Coordinates of N, CA and C and ligand atoms in Angstrom, one line a residue:
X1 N 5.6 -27.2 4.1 CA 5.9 -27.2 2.7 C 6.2 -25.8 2.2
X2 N 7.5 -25.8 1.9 CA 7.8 -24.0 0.8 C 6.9 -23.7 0.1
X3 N 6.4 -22.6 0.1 CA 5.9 -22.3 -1.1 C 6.5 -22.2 -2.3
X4 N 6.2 -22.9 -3.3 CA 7.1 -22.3 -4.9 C 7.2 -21.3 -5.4
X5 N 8.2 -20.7 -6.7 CA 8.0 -19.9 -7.6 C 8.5 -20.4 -9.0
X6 N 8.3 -19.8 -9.8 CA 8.7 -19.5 -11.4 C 10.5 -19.2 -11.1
X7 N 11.4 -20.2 -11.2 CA 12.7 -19.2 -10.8 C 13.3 -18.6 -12.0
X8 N 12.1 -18.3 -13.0 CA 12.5 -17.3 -14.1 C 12.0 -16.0 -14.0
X9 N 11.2 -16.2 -12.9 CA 10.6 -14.3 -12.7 C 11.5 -13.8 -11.2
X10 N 11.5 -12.8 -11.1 CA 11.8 -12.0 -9.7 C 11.0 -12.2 -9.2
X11 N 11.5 -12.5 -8.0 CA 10.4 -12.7 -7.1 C 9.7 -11.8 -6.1
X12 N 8.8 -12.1 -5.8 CA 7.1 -11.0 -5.6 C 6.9 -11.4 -4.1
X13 N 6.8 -10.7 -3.5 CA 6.1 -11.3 -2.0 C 5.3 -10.1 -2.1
X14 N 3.7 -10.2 -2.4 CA 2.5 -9.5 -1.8 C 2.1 -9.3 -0.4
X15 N 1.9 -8.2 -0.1 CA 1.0 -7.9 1.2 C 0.2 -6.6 1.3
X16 N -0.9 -7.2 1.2 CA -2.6 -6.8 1.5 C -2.6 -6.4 3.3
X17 N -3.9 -5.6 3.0 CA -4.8 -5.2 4.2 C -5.1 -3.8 4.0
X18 N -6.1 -3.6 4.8 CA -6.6 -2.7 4.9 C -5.6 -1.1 5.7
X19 N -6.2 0.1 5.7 CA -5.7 1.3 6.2 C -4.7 1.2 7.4
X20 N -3.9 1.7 7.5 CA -3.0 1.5 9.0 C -3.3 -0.1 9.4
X21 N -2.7 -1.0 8.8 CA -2.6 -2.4 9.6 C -0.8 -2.6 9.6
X22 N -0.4 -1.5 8.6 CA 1.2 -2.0 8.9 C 1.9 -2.0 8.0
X23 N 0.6 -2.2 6.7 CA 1.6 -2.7 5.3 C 2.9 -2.0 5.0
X24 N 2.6 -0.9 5.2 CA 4.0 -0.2 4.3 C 5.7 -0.4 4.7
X25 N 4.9 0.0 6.0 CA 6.5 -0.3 7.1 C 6.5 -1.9 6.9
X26 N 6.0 -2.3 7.3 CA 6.4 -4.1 7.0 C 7.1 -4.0 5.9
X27 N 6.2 -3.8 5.1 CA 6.8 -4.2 3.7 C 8.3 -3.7 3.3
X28 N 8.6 -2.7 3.5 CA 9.4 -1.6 3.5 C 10.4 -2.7 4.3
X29 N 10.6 -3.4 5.9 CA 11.6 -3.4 6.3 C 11.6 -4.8 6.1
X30 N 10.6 -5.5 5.2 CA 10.6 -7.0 5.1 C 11.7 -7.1 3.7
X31 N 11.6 -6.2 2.6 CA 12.6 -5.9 1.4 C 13.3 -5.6 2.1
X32 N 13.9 -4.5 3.2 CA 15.4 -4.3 3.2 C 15.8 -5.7 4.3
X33 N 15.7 -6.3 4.8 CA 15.8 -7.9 5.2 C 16.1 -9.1 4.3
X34 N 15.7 -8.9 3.5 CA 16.0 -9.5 1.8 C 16.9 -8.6 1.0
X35 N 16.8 -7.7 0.9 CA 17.7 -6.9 0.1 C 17.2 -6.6 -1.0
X36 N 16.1 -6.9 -0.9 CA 15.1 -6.4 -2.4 C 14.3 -5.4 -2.2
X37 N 13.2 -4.7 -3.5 CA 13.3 -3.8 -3.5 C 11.5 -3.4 -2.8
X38 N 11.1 -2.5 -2.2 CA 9.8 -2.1 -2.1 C 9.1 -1.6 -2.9
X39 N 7.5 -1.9 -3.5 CA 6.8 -1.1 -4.1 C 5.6 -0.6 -2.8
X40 N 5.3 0.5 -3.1 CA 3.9 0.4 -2.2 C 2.9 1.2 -3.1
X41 N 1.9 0.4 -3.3 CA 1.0 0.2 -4.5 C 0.3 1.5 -4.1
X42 N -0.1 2.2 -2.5 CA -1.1 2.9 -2.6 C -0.2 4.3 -2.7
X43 N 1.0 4.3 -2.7 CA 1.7 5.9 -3.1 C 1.6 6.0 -4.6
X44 N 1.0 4.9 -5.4 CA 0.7 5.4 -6.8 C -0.7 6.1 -7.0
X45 N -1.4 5.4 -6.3 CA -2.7 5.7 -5.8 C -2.7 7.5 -5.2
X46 N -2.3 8.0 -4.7 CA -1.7 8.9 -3.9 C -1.5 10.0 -4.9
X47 N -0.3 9.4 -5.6 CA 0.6 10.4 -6.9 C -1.0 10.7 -7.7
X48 N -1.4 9.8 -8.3 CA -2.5 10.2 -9.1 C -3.5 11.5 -8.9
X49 N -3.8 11.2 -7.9 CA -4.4 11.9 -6.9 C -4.2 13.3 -6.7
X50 N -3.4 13.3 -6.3 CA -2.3 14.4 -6.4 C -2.2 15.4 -7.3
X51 N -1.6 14.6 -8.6 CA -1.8 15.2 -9.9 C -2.8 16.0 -10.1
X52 N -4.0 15.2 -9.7 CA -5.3 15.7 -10.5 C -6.0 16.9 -9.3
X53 N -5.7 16.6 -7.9 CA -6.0 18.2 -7.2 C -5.2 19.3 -7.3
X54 N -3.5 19.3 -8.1 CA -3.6 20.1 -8.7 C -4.0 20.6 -9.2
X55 N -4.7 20.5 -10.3 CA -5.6 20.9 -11.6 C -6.9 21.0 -11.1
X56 N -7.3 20.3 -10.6 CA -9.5 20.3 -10.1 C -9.8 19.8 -8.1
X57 N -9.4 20.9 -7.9 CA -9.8 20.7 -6.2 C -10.9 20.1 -5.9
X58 N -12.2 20.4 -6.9 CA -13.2 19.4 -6.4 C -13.4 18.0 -7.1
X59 N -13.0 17.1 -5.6 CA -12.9 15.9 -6.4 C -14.8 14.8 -7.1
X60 N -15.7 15.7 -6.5 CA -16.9 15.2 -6.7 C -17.1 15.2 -8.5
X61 N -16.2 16.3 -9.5 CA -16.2 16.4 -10.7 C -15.1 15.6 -11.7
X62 N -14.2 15.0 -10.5 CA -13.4 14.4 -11.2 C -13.7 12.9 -12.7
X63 N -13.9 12.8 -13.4 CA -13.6 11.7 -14.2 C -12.2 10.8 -14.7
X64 N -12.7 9.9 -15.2 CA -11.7 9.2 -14.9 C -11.1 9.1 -16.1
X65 N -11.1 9.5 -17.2 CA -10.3 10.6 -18.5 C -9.5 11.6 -17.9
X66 N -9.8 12.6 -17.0 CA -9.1 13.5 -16.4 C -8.5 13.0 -15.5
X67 N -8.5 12.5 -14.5 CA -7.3 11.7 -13.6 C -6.4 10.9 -14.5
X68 N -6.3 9.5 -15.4 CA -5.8 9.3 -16.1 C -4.7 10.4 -17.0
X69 N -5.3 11.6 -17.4 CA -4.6 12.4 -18.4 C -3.7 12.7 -17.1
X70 N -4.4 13.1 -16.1 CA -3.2 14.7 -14.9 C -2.1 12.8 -14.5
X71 N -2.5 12.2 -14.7 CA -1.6 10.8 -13.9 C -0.2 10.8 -14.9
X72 N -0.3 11.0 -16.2 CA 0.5 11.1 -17.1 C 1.9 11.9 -16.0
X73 N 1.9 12.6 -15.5 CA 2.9 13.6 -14.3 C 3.7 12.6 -14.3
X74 N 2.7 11.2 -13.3 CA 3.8 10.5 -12.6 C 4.7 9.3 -13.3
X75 N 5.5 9.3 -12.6 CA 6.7 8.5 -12.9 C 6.7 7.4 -11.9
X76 N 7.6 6.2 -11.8 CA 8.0 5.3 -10.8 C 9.4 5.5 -11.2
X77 N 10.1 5.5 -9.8 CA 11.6 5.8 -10.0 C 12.3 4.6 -9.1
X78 N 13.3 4.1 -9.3 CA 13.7 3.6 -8.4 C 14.6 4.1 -7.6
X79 N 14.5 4.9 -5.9 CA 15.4 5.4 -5.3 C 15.7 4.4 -3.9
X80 N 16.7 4.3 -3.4 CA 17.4 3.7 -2.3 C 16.1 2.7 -1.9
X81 N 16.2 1.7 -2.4 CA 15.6 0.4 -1.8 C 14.3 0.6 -1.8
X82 N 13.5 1.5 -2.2 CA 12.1 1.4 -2.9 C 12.2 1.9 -4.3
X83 N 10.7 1.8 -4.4 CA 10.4 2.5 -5.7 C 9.5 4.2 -5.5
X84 N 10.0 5.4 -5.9 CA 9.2 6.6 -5.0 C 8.6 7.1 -6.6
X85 N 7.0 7.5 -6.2 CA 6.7 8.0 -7.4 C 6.8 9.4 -7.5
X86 N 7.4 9.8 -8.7 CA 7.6 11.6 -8.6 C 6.7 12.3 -9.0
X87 N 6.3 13.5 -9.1 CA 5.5 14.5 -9.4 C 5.6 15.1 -10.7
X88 N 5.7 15.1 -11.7 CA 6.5 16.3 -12.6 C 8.0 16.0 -12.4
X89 N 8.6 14.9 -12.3 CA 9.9 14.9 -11.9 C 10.2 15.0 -10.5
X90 N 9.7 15.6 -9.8 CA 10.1 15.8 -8.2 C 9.5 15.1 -7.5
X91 N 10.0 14.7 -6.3 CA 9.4 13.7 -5.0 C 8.4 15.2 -4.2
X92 N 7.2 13.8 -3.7 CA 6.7 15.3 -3.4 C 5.7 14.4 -2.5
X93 N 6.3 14.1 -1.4 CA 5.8 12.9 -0.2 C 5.5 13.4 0.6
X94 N 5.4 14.6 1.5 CA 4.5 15.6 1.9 C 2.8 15.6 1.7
X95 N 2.8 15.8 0.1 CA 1.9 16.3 -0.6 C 1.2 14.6 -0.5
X96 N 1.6 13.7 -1.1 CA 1.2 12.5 -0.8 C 0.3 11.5 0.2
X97 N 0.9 12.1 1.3 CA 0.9 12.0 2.8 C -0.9 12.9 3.9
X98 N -0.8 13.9 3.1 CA -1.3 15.2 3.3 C -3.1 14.9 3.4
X99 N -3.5 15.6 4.1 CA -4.9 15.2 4.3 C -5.7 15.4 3.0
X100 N -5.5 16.5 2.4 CA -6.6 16.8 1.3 C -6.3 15.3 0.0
X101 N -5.1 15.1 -0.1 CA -5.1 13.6 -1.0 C -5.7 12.4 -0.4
X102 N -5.5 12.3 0.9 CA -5.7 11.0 1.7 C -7.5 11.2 2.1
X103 N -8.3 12.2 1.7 CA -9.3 12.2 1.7 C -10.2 12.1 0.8
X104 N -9.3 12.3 -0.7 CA -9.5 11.8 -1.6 C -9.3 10.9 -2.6
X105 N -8.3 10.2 -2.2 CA -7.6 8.8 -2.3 C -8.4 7.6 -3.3
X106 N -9.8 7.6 -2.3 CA -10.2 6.6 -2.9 C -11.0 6.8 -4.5
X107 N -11.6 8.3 -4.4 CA -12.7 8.1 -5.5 C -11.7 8.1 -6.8
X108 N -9.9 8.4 -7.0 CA -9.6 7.8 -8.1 C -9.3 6.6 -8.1
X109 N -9.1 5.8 -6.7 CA -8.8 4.0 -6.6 C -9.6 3.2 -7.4
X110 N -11.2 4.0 -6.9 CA -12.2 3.5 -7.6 C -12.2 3.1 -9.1
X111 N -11.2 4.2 -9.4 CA -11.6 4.2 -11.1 C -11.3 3.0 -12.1
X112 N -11.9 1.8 -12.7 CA -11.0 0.9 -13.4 C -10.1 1.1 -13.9
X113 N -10.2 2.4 -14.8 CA -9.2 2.5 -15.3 C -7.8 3.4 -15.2
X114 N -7.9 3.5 -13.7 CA -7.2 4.1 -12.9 C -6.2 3.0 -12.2
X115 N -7.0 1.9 -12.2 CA -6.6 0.5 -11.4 C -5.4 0.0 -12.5
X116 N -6.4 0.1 -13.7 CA -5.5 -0.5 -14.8 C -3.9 -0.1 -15.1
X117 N -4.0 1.7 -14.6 CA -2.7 2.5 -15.1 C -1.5 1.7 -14.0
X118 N -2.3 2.3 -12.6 CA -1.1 1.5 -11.4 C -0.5 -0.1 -11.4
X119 N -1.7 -0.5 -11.9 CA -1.2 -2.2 -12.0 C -0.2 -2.3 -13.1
X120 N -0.4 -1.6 -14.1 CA 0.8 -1.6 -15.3 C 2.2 -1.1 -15.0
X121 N 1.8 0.2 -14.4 CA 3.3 0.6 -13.4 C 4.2 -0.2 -12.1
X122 N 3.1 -1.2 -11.4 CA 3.7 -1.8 -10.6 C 4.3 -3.0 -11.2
X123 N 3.4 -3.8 -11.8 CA 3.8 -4.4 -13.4 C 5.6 -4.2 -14.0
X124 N 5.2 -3.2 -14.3 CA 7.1 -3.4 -15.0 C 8.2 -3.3 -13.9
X125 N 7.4 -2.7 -12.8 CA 8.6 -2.4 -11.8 C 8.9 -3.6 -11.7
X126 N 8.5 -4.6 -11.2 CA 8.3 -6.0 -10.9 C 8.9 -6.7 -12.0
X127 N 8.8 -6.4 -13.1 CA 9.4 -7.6 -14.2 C 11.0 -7.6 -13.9
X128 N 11.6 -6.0 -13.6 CA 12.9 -6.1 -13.9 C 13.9 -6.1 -12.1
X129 N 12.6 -6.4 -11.2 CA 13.7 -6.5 -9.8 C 12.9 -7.4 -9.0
X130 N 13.1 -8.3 -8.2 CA 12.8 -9.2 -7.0 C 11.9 -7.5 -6.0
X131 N 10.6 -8.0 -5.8 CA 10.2 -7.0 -4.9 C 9.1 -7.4 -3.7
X132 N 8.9 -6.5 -2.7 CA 7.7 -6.6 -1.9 C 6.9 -5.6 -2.1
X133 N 5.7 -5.9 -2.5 CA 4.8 -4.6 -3.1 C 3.8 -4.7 -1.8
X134 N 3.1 -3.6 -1.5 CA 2.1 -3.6 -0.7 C 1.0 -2.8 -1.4
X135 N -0.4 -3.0 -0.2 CA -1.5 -2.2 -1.2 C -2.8 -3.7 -0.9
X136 N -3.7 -3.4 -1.9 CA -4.8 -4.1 -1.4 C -5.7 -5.1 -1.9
X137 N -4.5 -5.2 -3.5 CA -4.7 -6.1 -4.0 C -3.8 -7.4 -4.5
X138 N -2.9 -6.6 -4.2 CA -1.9 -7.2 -4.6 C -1.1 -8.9 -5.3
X139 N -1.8 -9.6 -4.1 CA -2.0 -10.9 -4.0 C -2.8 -11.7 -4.9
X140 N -4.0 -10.8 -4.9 CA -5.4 -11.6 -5.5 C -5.4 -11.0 -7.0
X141 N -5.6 -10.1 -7.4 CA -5.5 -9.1 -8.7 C -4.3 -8.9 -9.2
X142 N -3.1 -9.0 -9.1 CA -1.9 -7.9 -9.5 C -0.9 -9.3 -9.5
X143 N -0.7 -9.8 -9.0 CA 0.2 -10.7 -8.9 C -0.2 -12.1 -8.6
X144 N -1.5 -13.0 -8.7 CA -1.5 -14.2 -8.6 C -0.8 -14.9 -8.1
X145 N 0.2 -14.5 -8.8 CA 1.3 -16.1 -8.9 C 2.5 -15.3 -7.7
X146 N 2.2 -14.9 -7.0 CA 3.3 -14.1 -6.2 C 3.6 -15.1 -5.2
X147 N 5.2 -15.8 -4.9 CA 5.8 -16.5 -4.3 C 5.1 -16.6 -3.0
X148 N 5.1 -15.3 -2.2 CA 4.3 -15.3 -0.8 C 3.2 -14.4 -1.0
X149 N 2.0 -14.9 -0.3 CA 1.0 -13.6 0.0 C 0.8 -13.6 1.4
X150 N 0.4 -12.2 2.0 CA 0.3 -12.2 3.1 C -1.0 -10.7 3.3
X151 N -2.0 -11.2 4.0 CA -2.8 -10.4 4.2 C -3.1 -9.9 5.9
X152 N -2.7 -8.8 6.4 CA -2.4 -8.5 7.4 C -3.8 -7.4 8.1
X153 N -4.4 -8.3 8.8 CA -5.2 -7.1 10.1 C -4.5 -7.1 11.2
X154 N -5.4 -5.9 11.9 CA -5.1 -5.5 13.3 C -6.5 -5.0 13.8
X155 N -6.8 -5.2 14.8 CA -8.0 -4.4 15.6 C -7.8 -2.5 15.6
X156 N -9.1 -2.4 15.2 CA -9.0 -0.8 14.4 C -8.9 0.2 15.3
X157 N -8.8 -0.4 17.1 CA -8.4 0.3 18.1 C -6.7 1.0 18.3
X158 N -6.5 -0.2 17.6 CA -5.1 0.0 17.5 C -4.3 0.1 16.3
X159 N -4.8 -0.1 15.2 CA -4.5 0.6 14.0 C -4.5 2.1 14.0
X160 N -5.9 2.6 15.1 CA -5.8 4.0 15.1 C -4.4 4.2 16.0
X161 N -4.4 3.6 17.0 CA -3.5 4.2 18.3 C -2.2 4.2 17.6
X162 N -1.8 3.0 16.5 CA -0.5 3.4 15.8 C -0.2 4.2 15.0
X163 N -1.6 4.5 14.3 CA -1.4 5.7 13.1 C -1.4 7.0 14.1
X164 N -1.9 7.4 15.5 CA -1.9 8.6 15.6 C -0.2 8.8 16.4
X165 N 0.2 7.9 17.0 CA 1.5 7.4 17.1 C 2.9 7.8 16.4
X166 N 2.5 7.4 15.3 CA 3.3 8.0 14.2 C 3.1 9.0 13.8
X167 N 2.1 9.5 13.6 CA 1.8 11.3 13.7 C 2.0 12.3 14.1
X168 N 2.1 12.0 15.7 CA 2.4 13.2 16.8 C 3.3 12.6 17.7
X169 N 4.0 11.2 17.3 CA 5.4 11.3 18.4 C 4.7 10.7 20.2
X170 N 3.2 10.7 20.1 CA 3.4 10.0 21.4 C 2.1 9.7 21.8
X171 N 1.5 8.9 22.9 CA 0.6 8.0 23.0 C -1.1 9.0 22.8
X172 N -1.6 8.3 21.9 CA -3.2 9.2 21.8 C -3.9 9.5 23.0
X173 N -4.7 10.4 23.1 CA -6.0 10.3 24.3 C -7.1 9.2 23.7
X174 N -7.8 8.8 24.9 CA -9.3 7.9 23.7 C -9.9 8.4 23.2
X175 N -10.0 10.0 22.9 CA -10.9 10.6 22.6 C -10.4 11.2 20.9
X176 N -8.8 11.2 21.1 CA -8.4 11.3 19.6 C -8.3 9.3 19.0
X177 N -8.3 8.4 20.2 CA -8.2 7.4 19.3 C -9.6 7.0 18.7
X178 N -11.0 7.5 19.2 CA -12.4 7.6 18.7 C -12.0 7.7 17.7
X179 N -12.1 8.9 17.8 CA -11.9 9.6 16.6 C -11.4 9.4 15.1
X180 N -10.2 8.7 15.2 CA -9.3 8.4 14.3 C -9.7 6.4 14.0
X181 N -10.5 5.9 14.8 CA -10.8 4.9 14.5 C -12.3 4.9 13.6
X182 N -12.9 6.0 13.9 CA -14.3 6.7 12.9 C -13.8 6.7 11.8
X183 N -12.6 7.7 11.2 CA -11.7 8.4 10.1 C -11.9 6.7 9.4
X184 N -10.7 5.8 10.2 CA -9.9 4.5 9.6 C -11.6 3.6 8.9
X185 N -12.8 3.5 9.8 CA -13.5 2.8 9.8 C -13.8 3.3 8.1
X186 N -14.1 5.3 8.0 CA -15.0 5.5 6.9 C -13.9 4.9 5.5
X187 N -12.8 4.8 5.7 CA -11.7 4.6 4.6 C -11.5 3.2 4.6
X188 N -12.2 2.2 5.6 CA -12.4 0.7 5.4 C -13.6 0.1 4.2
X189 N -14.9 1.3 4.8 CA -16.2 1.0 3.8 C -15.4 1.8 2.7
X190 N -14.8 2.8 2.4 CA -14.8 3.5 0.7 C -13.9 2.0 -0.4
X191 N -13.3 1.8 0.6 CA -11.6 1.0 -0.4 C -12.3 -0.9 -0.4
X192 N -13.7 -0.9 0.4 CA -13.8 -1.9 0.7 C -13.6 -3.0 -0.4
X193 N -14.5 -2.4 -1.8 CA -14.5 -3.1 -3.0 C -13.3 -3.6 -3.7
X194 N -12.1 -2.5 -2.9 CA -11.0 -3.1 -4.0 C -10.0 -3.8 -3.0
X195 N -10.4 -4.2 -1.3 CA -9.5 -4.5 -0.4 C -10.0 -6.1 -0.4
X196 N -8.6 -6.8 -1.5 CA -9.4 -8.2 -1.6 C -8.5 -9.4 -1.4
X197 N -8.7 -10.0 0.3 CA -7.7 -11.4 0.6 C -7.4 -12.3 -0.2
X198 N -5.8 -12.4 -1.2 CA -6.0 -13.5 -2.0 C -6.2 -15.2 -1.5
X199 N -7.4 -15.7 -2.6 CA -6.9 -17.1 -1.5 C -5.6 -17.6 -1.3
X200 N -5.2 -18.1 -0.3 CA -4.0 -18.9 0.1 C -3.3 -17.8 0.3
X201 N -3.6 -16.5 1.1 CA -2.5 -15.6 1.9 C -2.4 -16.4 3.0
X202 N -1.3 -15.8 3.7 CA -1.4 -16.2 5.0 C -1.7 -15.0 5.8
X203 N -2.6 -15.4 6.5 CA -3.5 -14.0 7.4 C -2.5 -13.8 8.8
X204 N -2.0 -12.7 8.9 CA -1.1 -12.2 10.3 C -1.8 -11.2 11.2
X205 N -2.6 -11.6 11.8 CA -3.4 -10.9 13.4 C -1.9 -9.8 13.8
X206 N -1.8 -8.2 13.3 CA -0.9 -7.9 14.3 C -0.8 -7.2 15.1
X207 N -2.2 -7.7 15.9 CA -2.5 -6.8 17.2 C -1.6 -6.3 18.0
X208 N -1.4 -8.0 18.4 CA -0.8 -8.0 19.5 C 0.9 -8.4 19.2
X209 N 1.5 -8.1 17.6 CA 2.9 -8.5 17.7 C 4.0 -6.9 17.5
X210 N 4.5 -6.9 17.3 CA 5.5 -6.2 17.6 C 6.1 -5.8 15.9
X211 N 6.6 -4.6 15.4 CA 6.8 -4.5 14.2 C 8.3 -5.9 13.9
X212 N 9.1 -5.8 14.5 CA 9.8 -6.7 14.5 C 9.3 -8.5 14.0
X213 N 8.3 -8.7 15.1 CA 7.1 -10.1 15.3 C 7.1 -10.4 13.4
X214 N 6.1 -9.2 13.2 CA 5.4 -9.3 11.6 C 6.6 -9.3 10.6
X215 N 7.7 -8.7 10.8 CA 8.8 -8.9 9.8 C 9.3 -9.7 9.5
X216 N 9.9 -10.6 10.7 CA 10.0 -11.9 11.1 C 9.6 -13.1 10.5
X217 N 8.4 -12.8 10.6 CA 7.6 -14.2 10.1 C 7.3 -14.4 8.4
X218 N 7.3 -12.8 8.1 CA 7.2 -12.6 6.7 C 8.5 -13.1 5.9
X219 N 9.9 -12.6 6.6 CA 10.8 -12.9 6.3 C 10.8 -14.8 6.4
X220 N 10.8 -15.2 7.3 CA 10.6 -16.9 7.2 C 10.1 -17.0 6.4
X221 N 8.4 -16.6 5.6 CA 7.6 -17.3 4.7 C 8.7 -17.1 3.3
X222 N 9.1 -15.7 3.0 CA 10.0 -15.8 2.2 C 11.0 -16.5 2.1
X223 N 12.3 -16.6 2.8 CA 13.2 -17.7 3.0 C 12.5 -19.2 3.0
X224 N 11.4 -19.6 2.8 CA 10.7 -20.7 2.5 C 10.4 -21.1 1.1
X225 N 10.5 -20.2 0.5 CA 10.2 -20.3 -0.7 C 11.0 -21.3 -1.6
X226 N 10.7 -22.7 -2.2 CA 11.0 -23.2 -3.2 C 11.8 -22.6 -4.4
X227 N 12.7 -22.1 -4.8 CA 12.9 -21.3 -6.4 C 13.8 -22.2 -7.4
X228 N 14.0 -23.8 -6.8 CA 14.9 -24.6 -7.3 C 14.6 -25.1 -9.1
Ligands
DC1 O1 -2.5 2.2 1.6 P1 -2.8 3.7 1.4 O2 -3.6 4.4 2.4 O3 -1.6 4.5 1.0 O4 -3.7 3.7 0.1 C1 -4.1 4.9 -0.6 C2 -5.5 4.6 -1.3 O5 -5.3 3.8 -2.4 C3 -6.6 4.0 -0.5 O6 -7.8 4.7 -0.8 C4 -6.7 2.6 -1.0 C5 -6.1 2.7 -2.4 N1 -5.4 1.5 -2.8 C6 -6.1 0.6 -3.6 O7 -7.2 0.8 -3.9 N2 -5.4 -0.5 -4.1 C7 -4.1 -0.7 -3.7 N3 -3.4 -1.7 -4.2 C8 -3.4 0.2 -2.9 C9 -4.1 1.3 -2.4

């Protein structure tokens, strides 16, 4: 049976999971498959972030009045088939990317009213274009009513072995994939509270499939969709 939609909204295809399971790239090549557009919910997450270790390197002082204010920076823009958040006007995906934000990521994720800002921003992106947003709530919190959900694991052996993969260009030792499965494991317990399967996702194991595999199928659940 298709899943339905509202064929008065643009349509939403959510996808959830946790750290390195896939989302972004999925998501990313499940919109250019459709022709619509990508959000990825945790590069707002990211920008915020950002903003604010500009201004206060230690993030143990941060509040969440002062991340909010330094968040005022960012922008959502729409460039070539995503949405990129800018800095002060400038892209600054390096900085995004970069260990000192990615290690502090979560304590503004944490913030309600940090949650509140992103969801408002991903929010209007979404009112005025057909998208696939990724991120970790997406389905359950942010979009309810999203035509498809899809909540995606992978064994955290190989979540690491793909994240270090795409890092350095070629197959880990086991001793950096330890390593980086400790890293993934501590960023599972921080984000745990806000990493939440909506009911009636459909859960994709993609251990053992192939980036292609998960695109694939996401794209079917989409082309399934009811919008009559
Ligand atoms: O997916 P990512 O690693 O880029 O996410 C960055 C951070 O943002 C991570 O700590 C989880 C958090 N996040 C969140 O709390 N809710 C989302 N919808 C997306 C990301």
């Amino acid at each position: 049976m298709p899943a339905t939609a509202d064929p008065s909204r643009p349509l939403v295809i959510a996808i959830d999971g946790p750290a390195a399971s896939g989302k972004s790239s999925t998501a990313k090549r499940v919109a250019a498959a459709l022709g619509i557009r990508h959000v990825d919910s945790g590069a707002l997450y990211r920008a915020a972030t950002a903003a604010m270790l500009r201004l206060v390197p230690d993030e143990t002082t941060w509040t969440e009045a002062a991340v909010l204010a330094a968040a005022q920076a960012v922008t959502l823009e729409p460039v070539d088939g995503t949405f990129r958040p800018l800095l002060d006007g400038a892209a600054a995906e390096a900085e995004l990317r970069g260990v000192a934000v990615t290690s502090r990521v979560s304590v503004a994720a944490r913030m309600p009213g940090v949650r509140a800002w992103a969801n408002a921003m991903i929010r209007s992106a979404a009112a005025a274009h057909p998208v696939v947003v990724d991120g970790r709530d997406m389905g359950s919190v942010v979009f309810p009513e999203a035509a498809v959900k899809v909540f995606l694991v992978a064994d955290p052996q190989e979540r690491a072995r793909r994240r270090l993969l795409e890092r350095h260009g070629r197959e880990p030792s086991p001793a950096e994939v330890a390593a980086e499965v400790a890293e993934l494991v501590r960023r599972d317990v921080a984000d745990a509270a806000q990493t939440i399967e909506a009911p009636g996702a459909v859960r994709i194991d993609t251990t053992g499939l192939t980036p292609e595999g998960q695109v694939e199928r996401i794209v079917a659940l989409a082309r399934g969709v009811d919008r009559s």
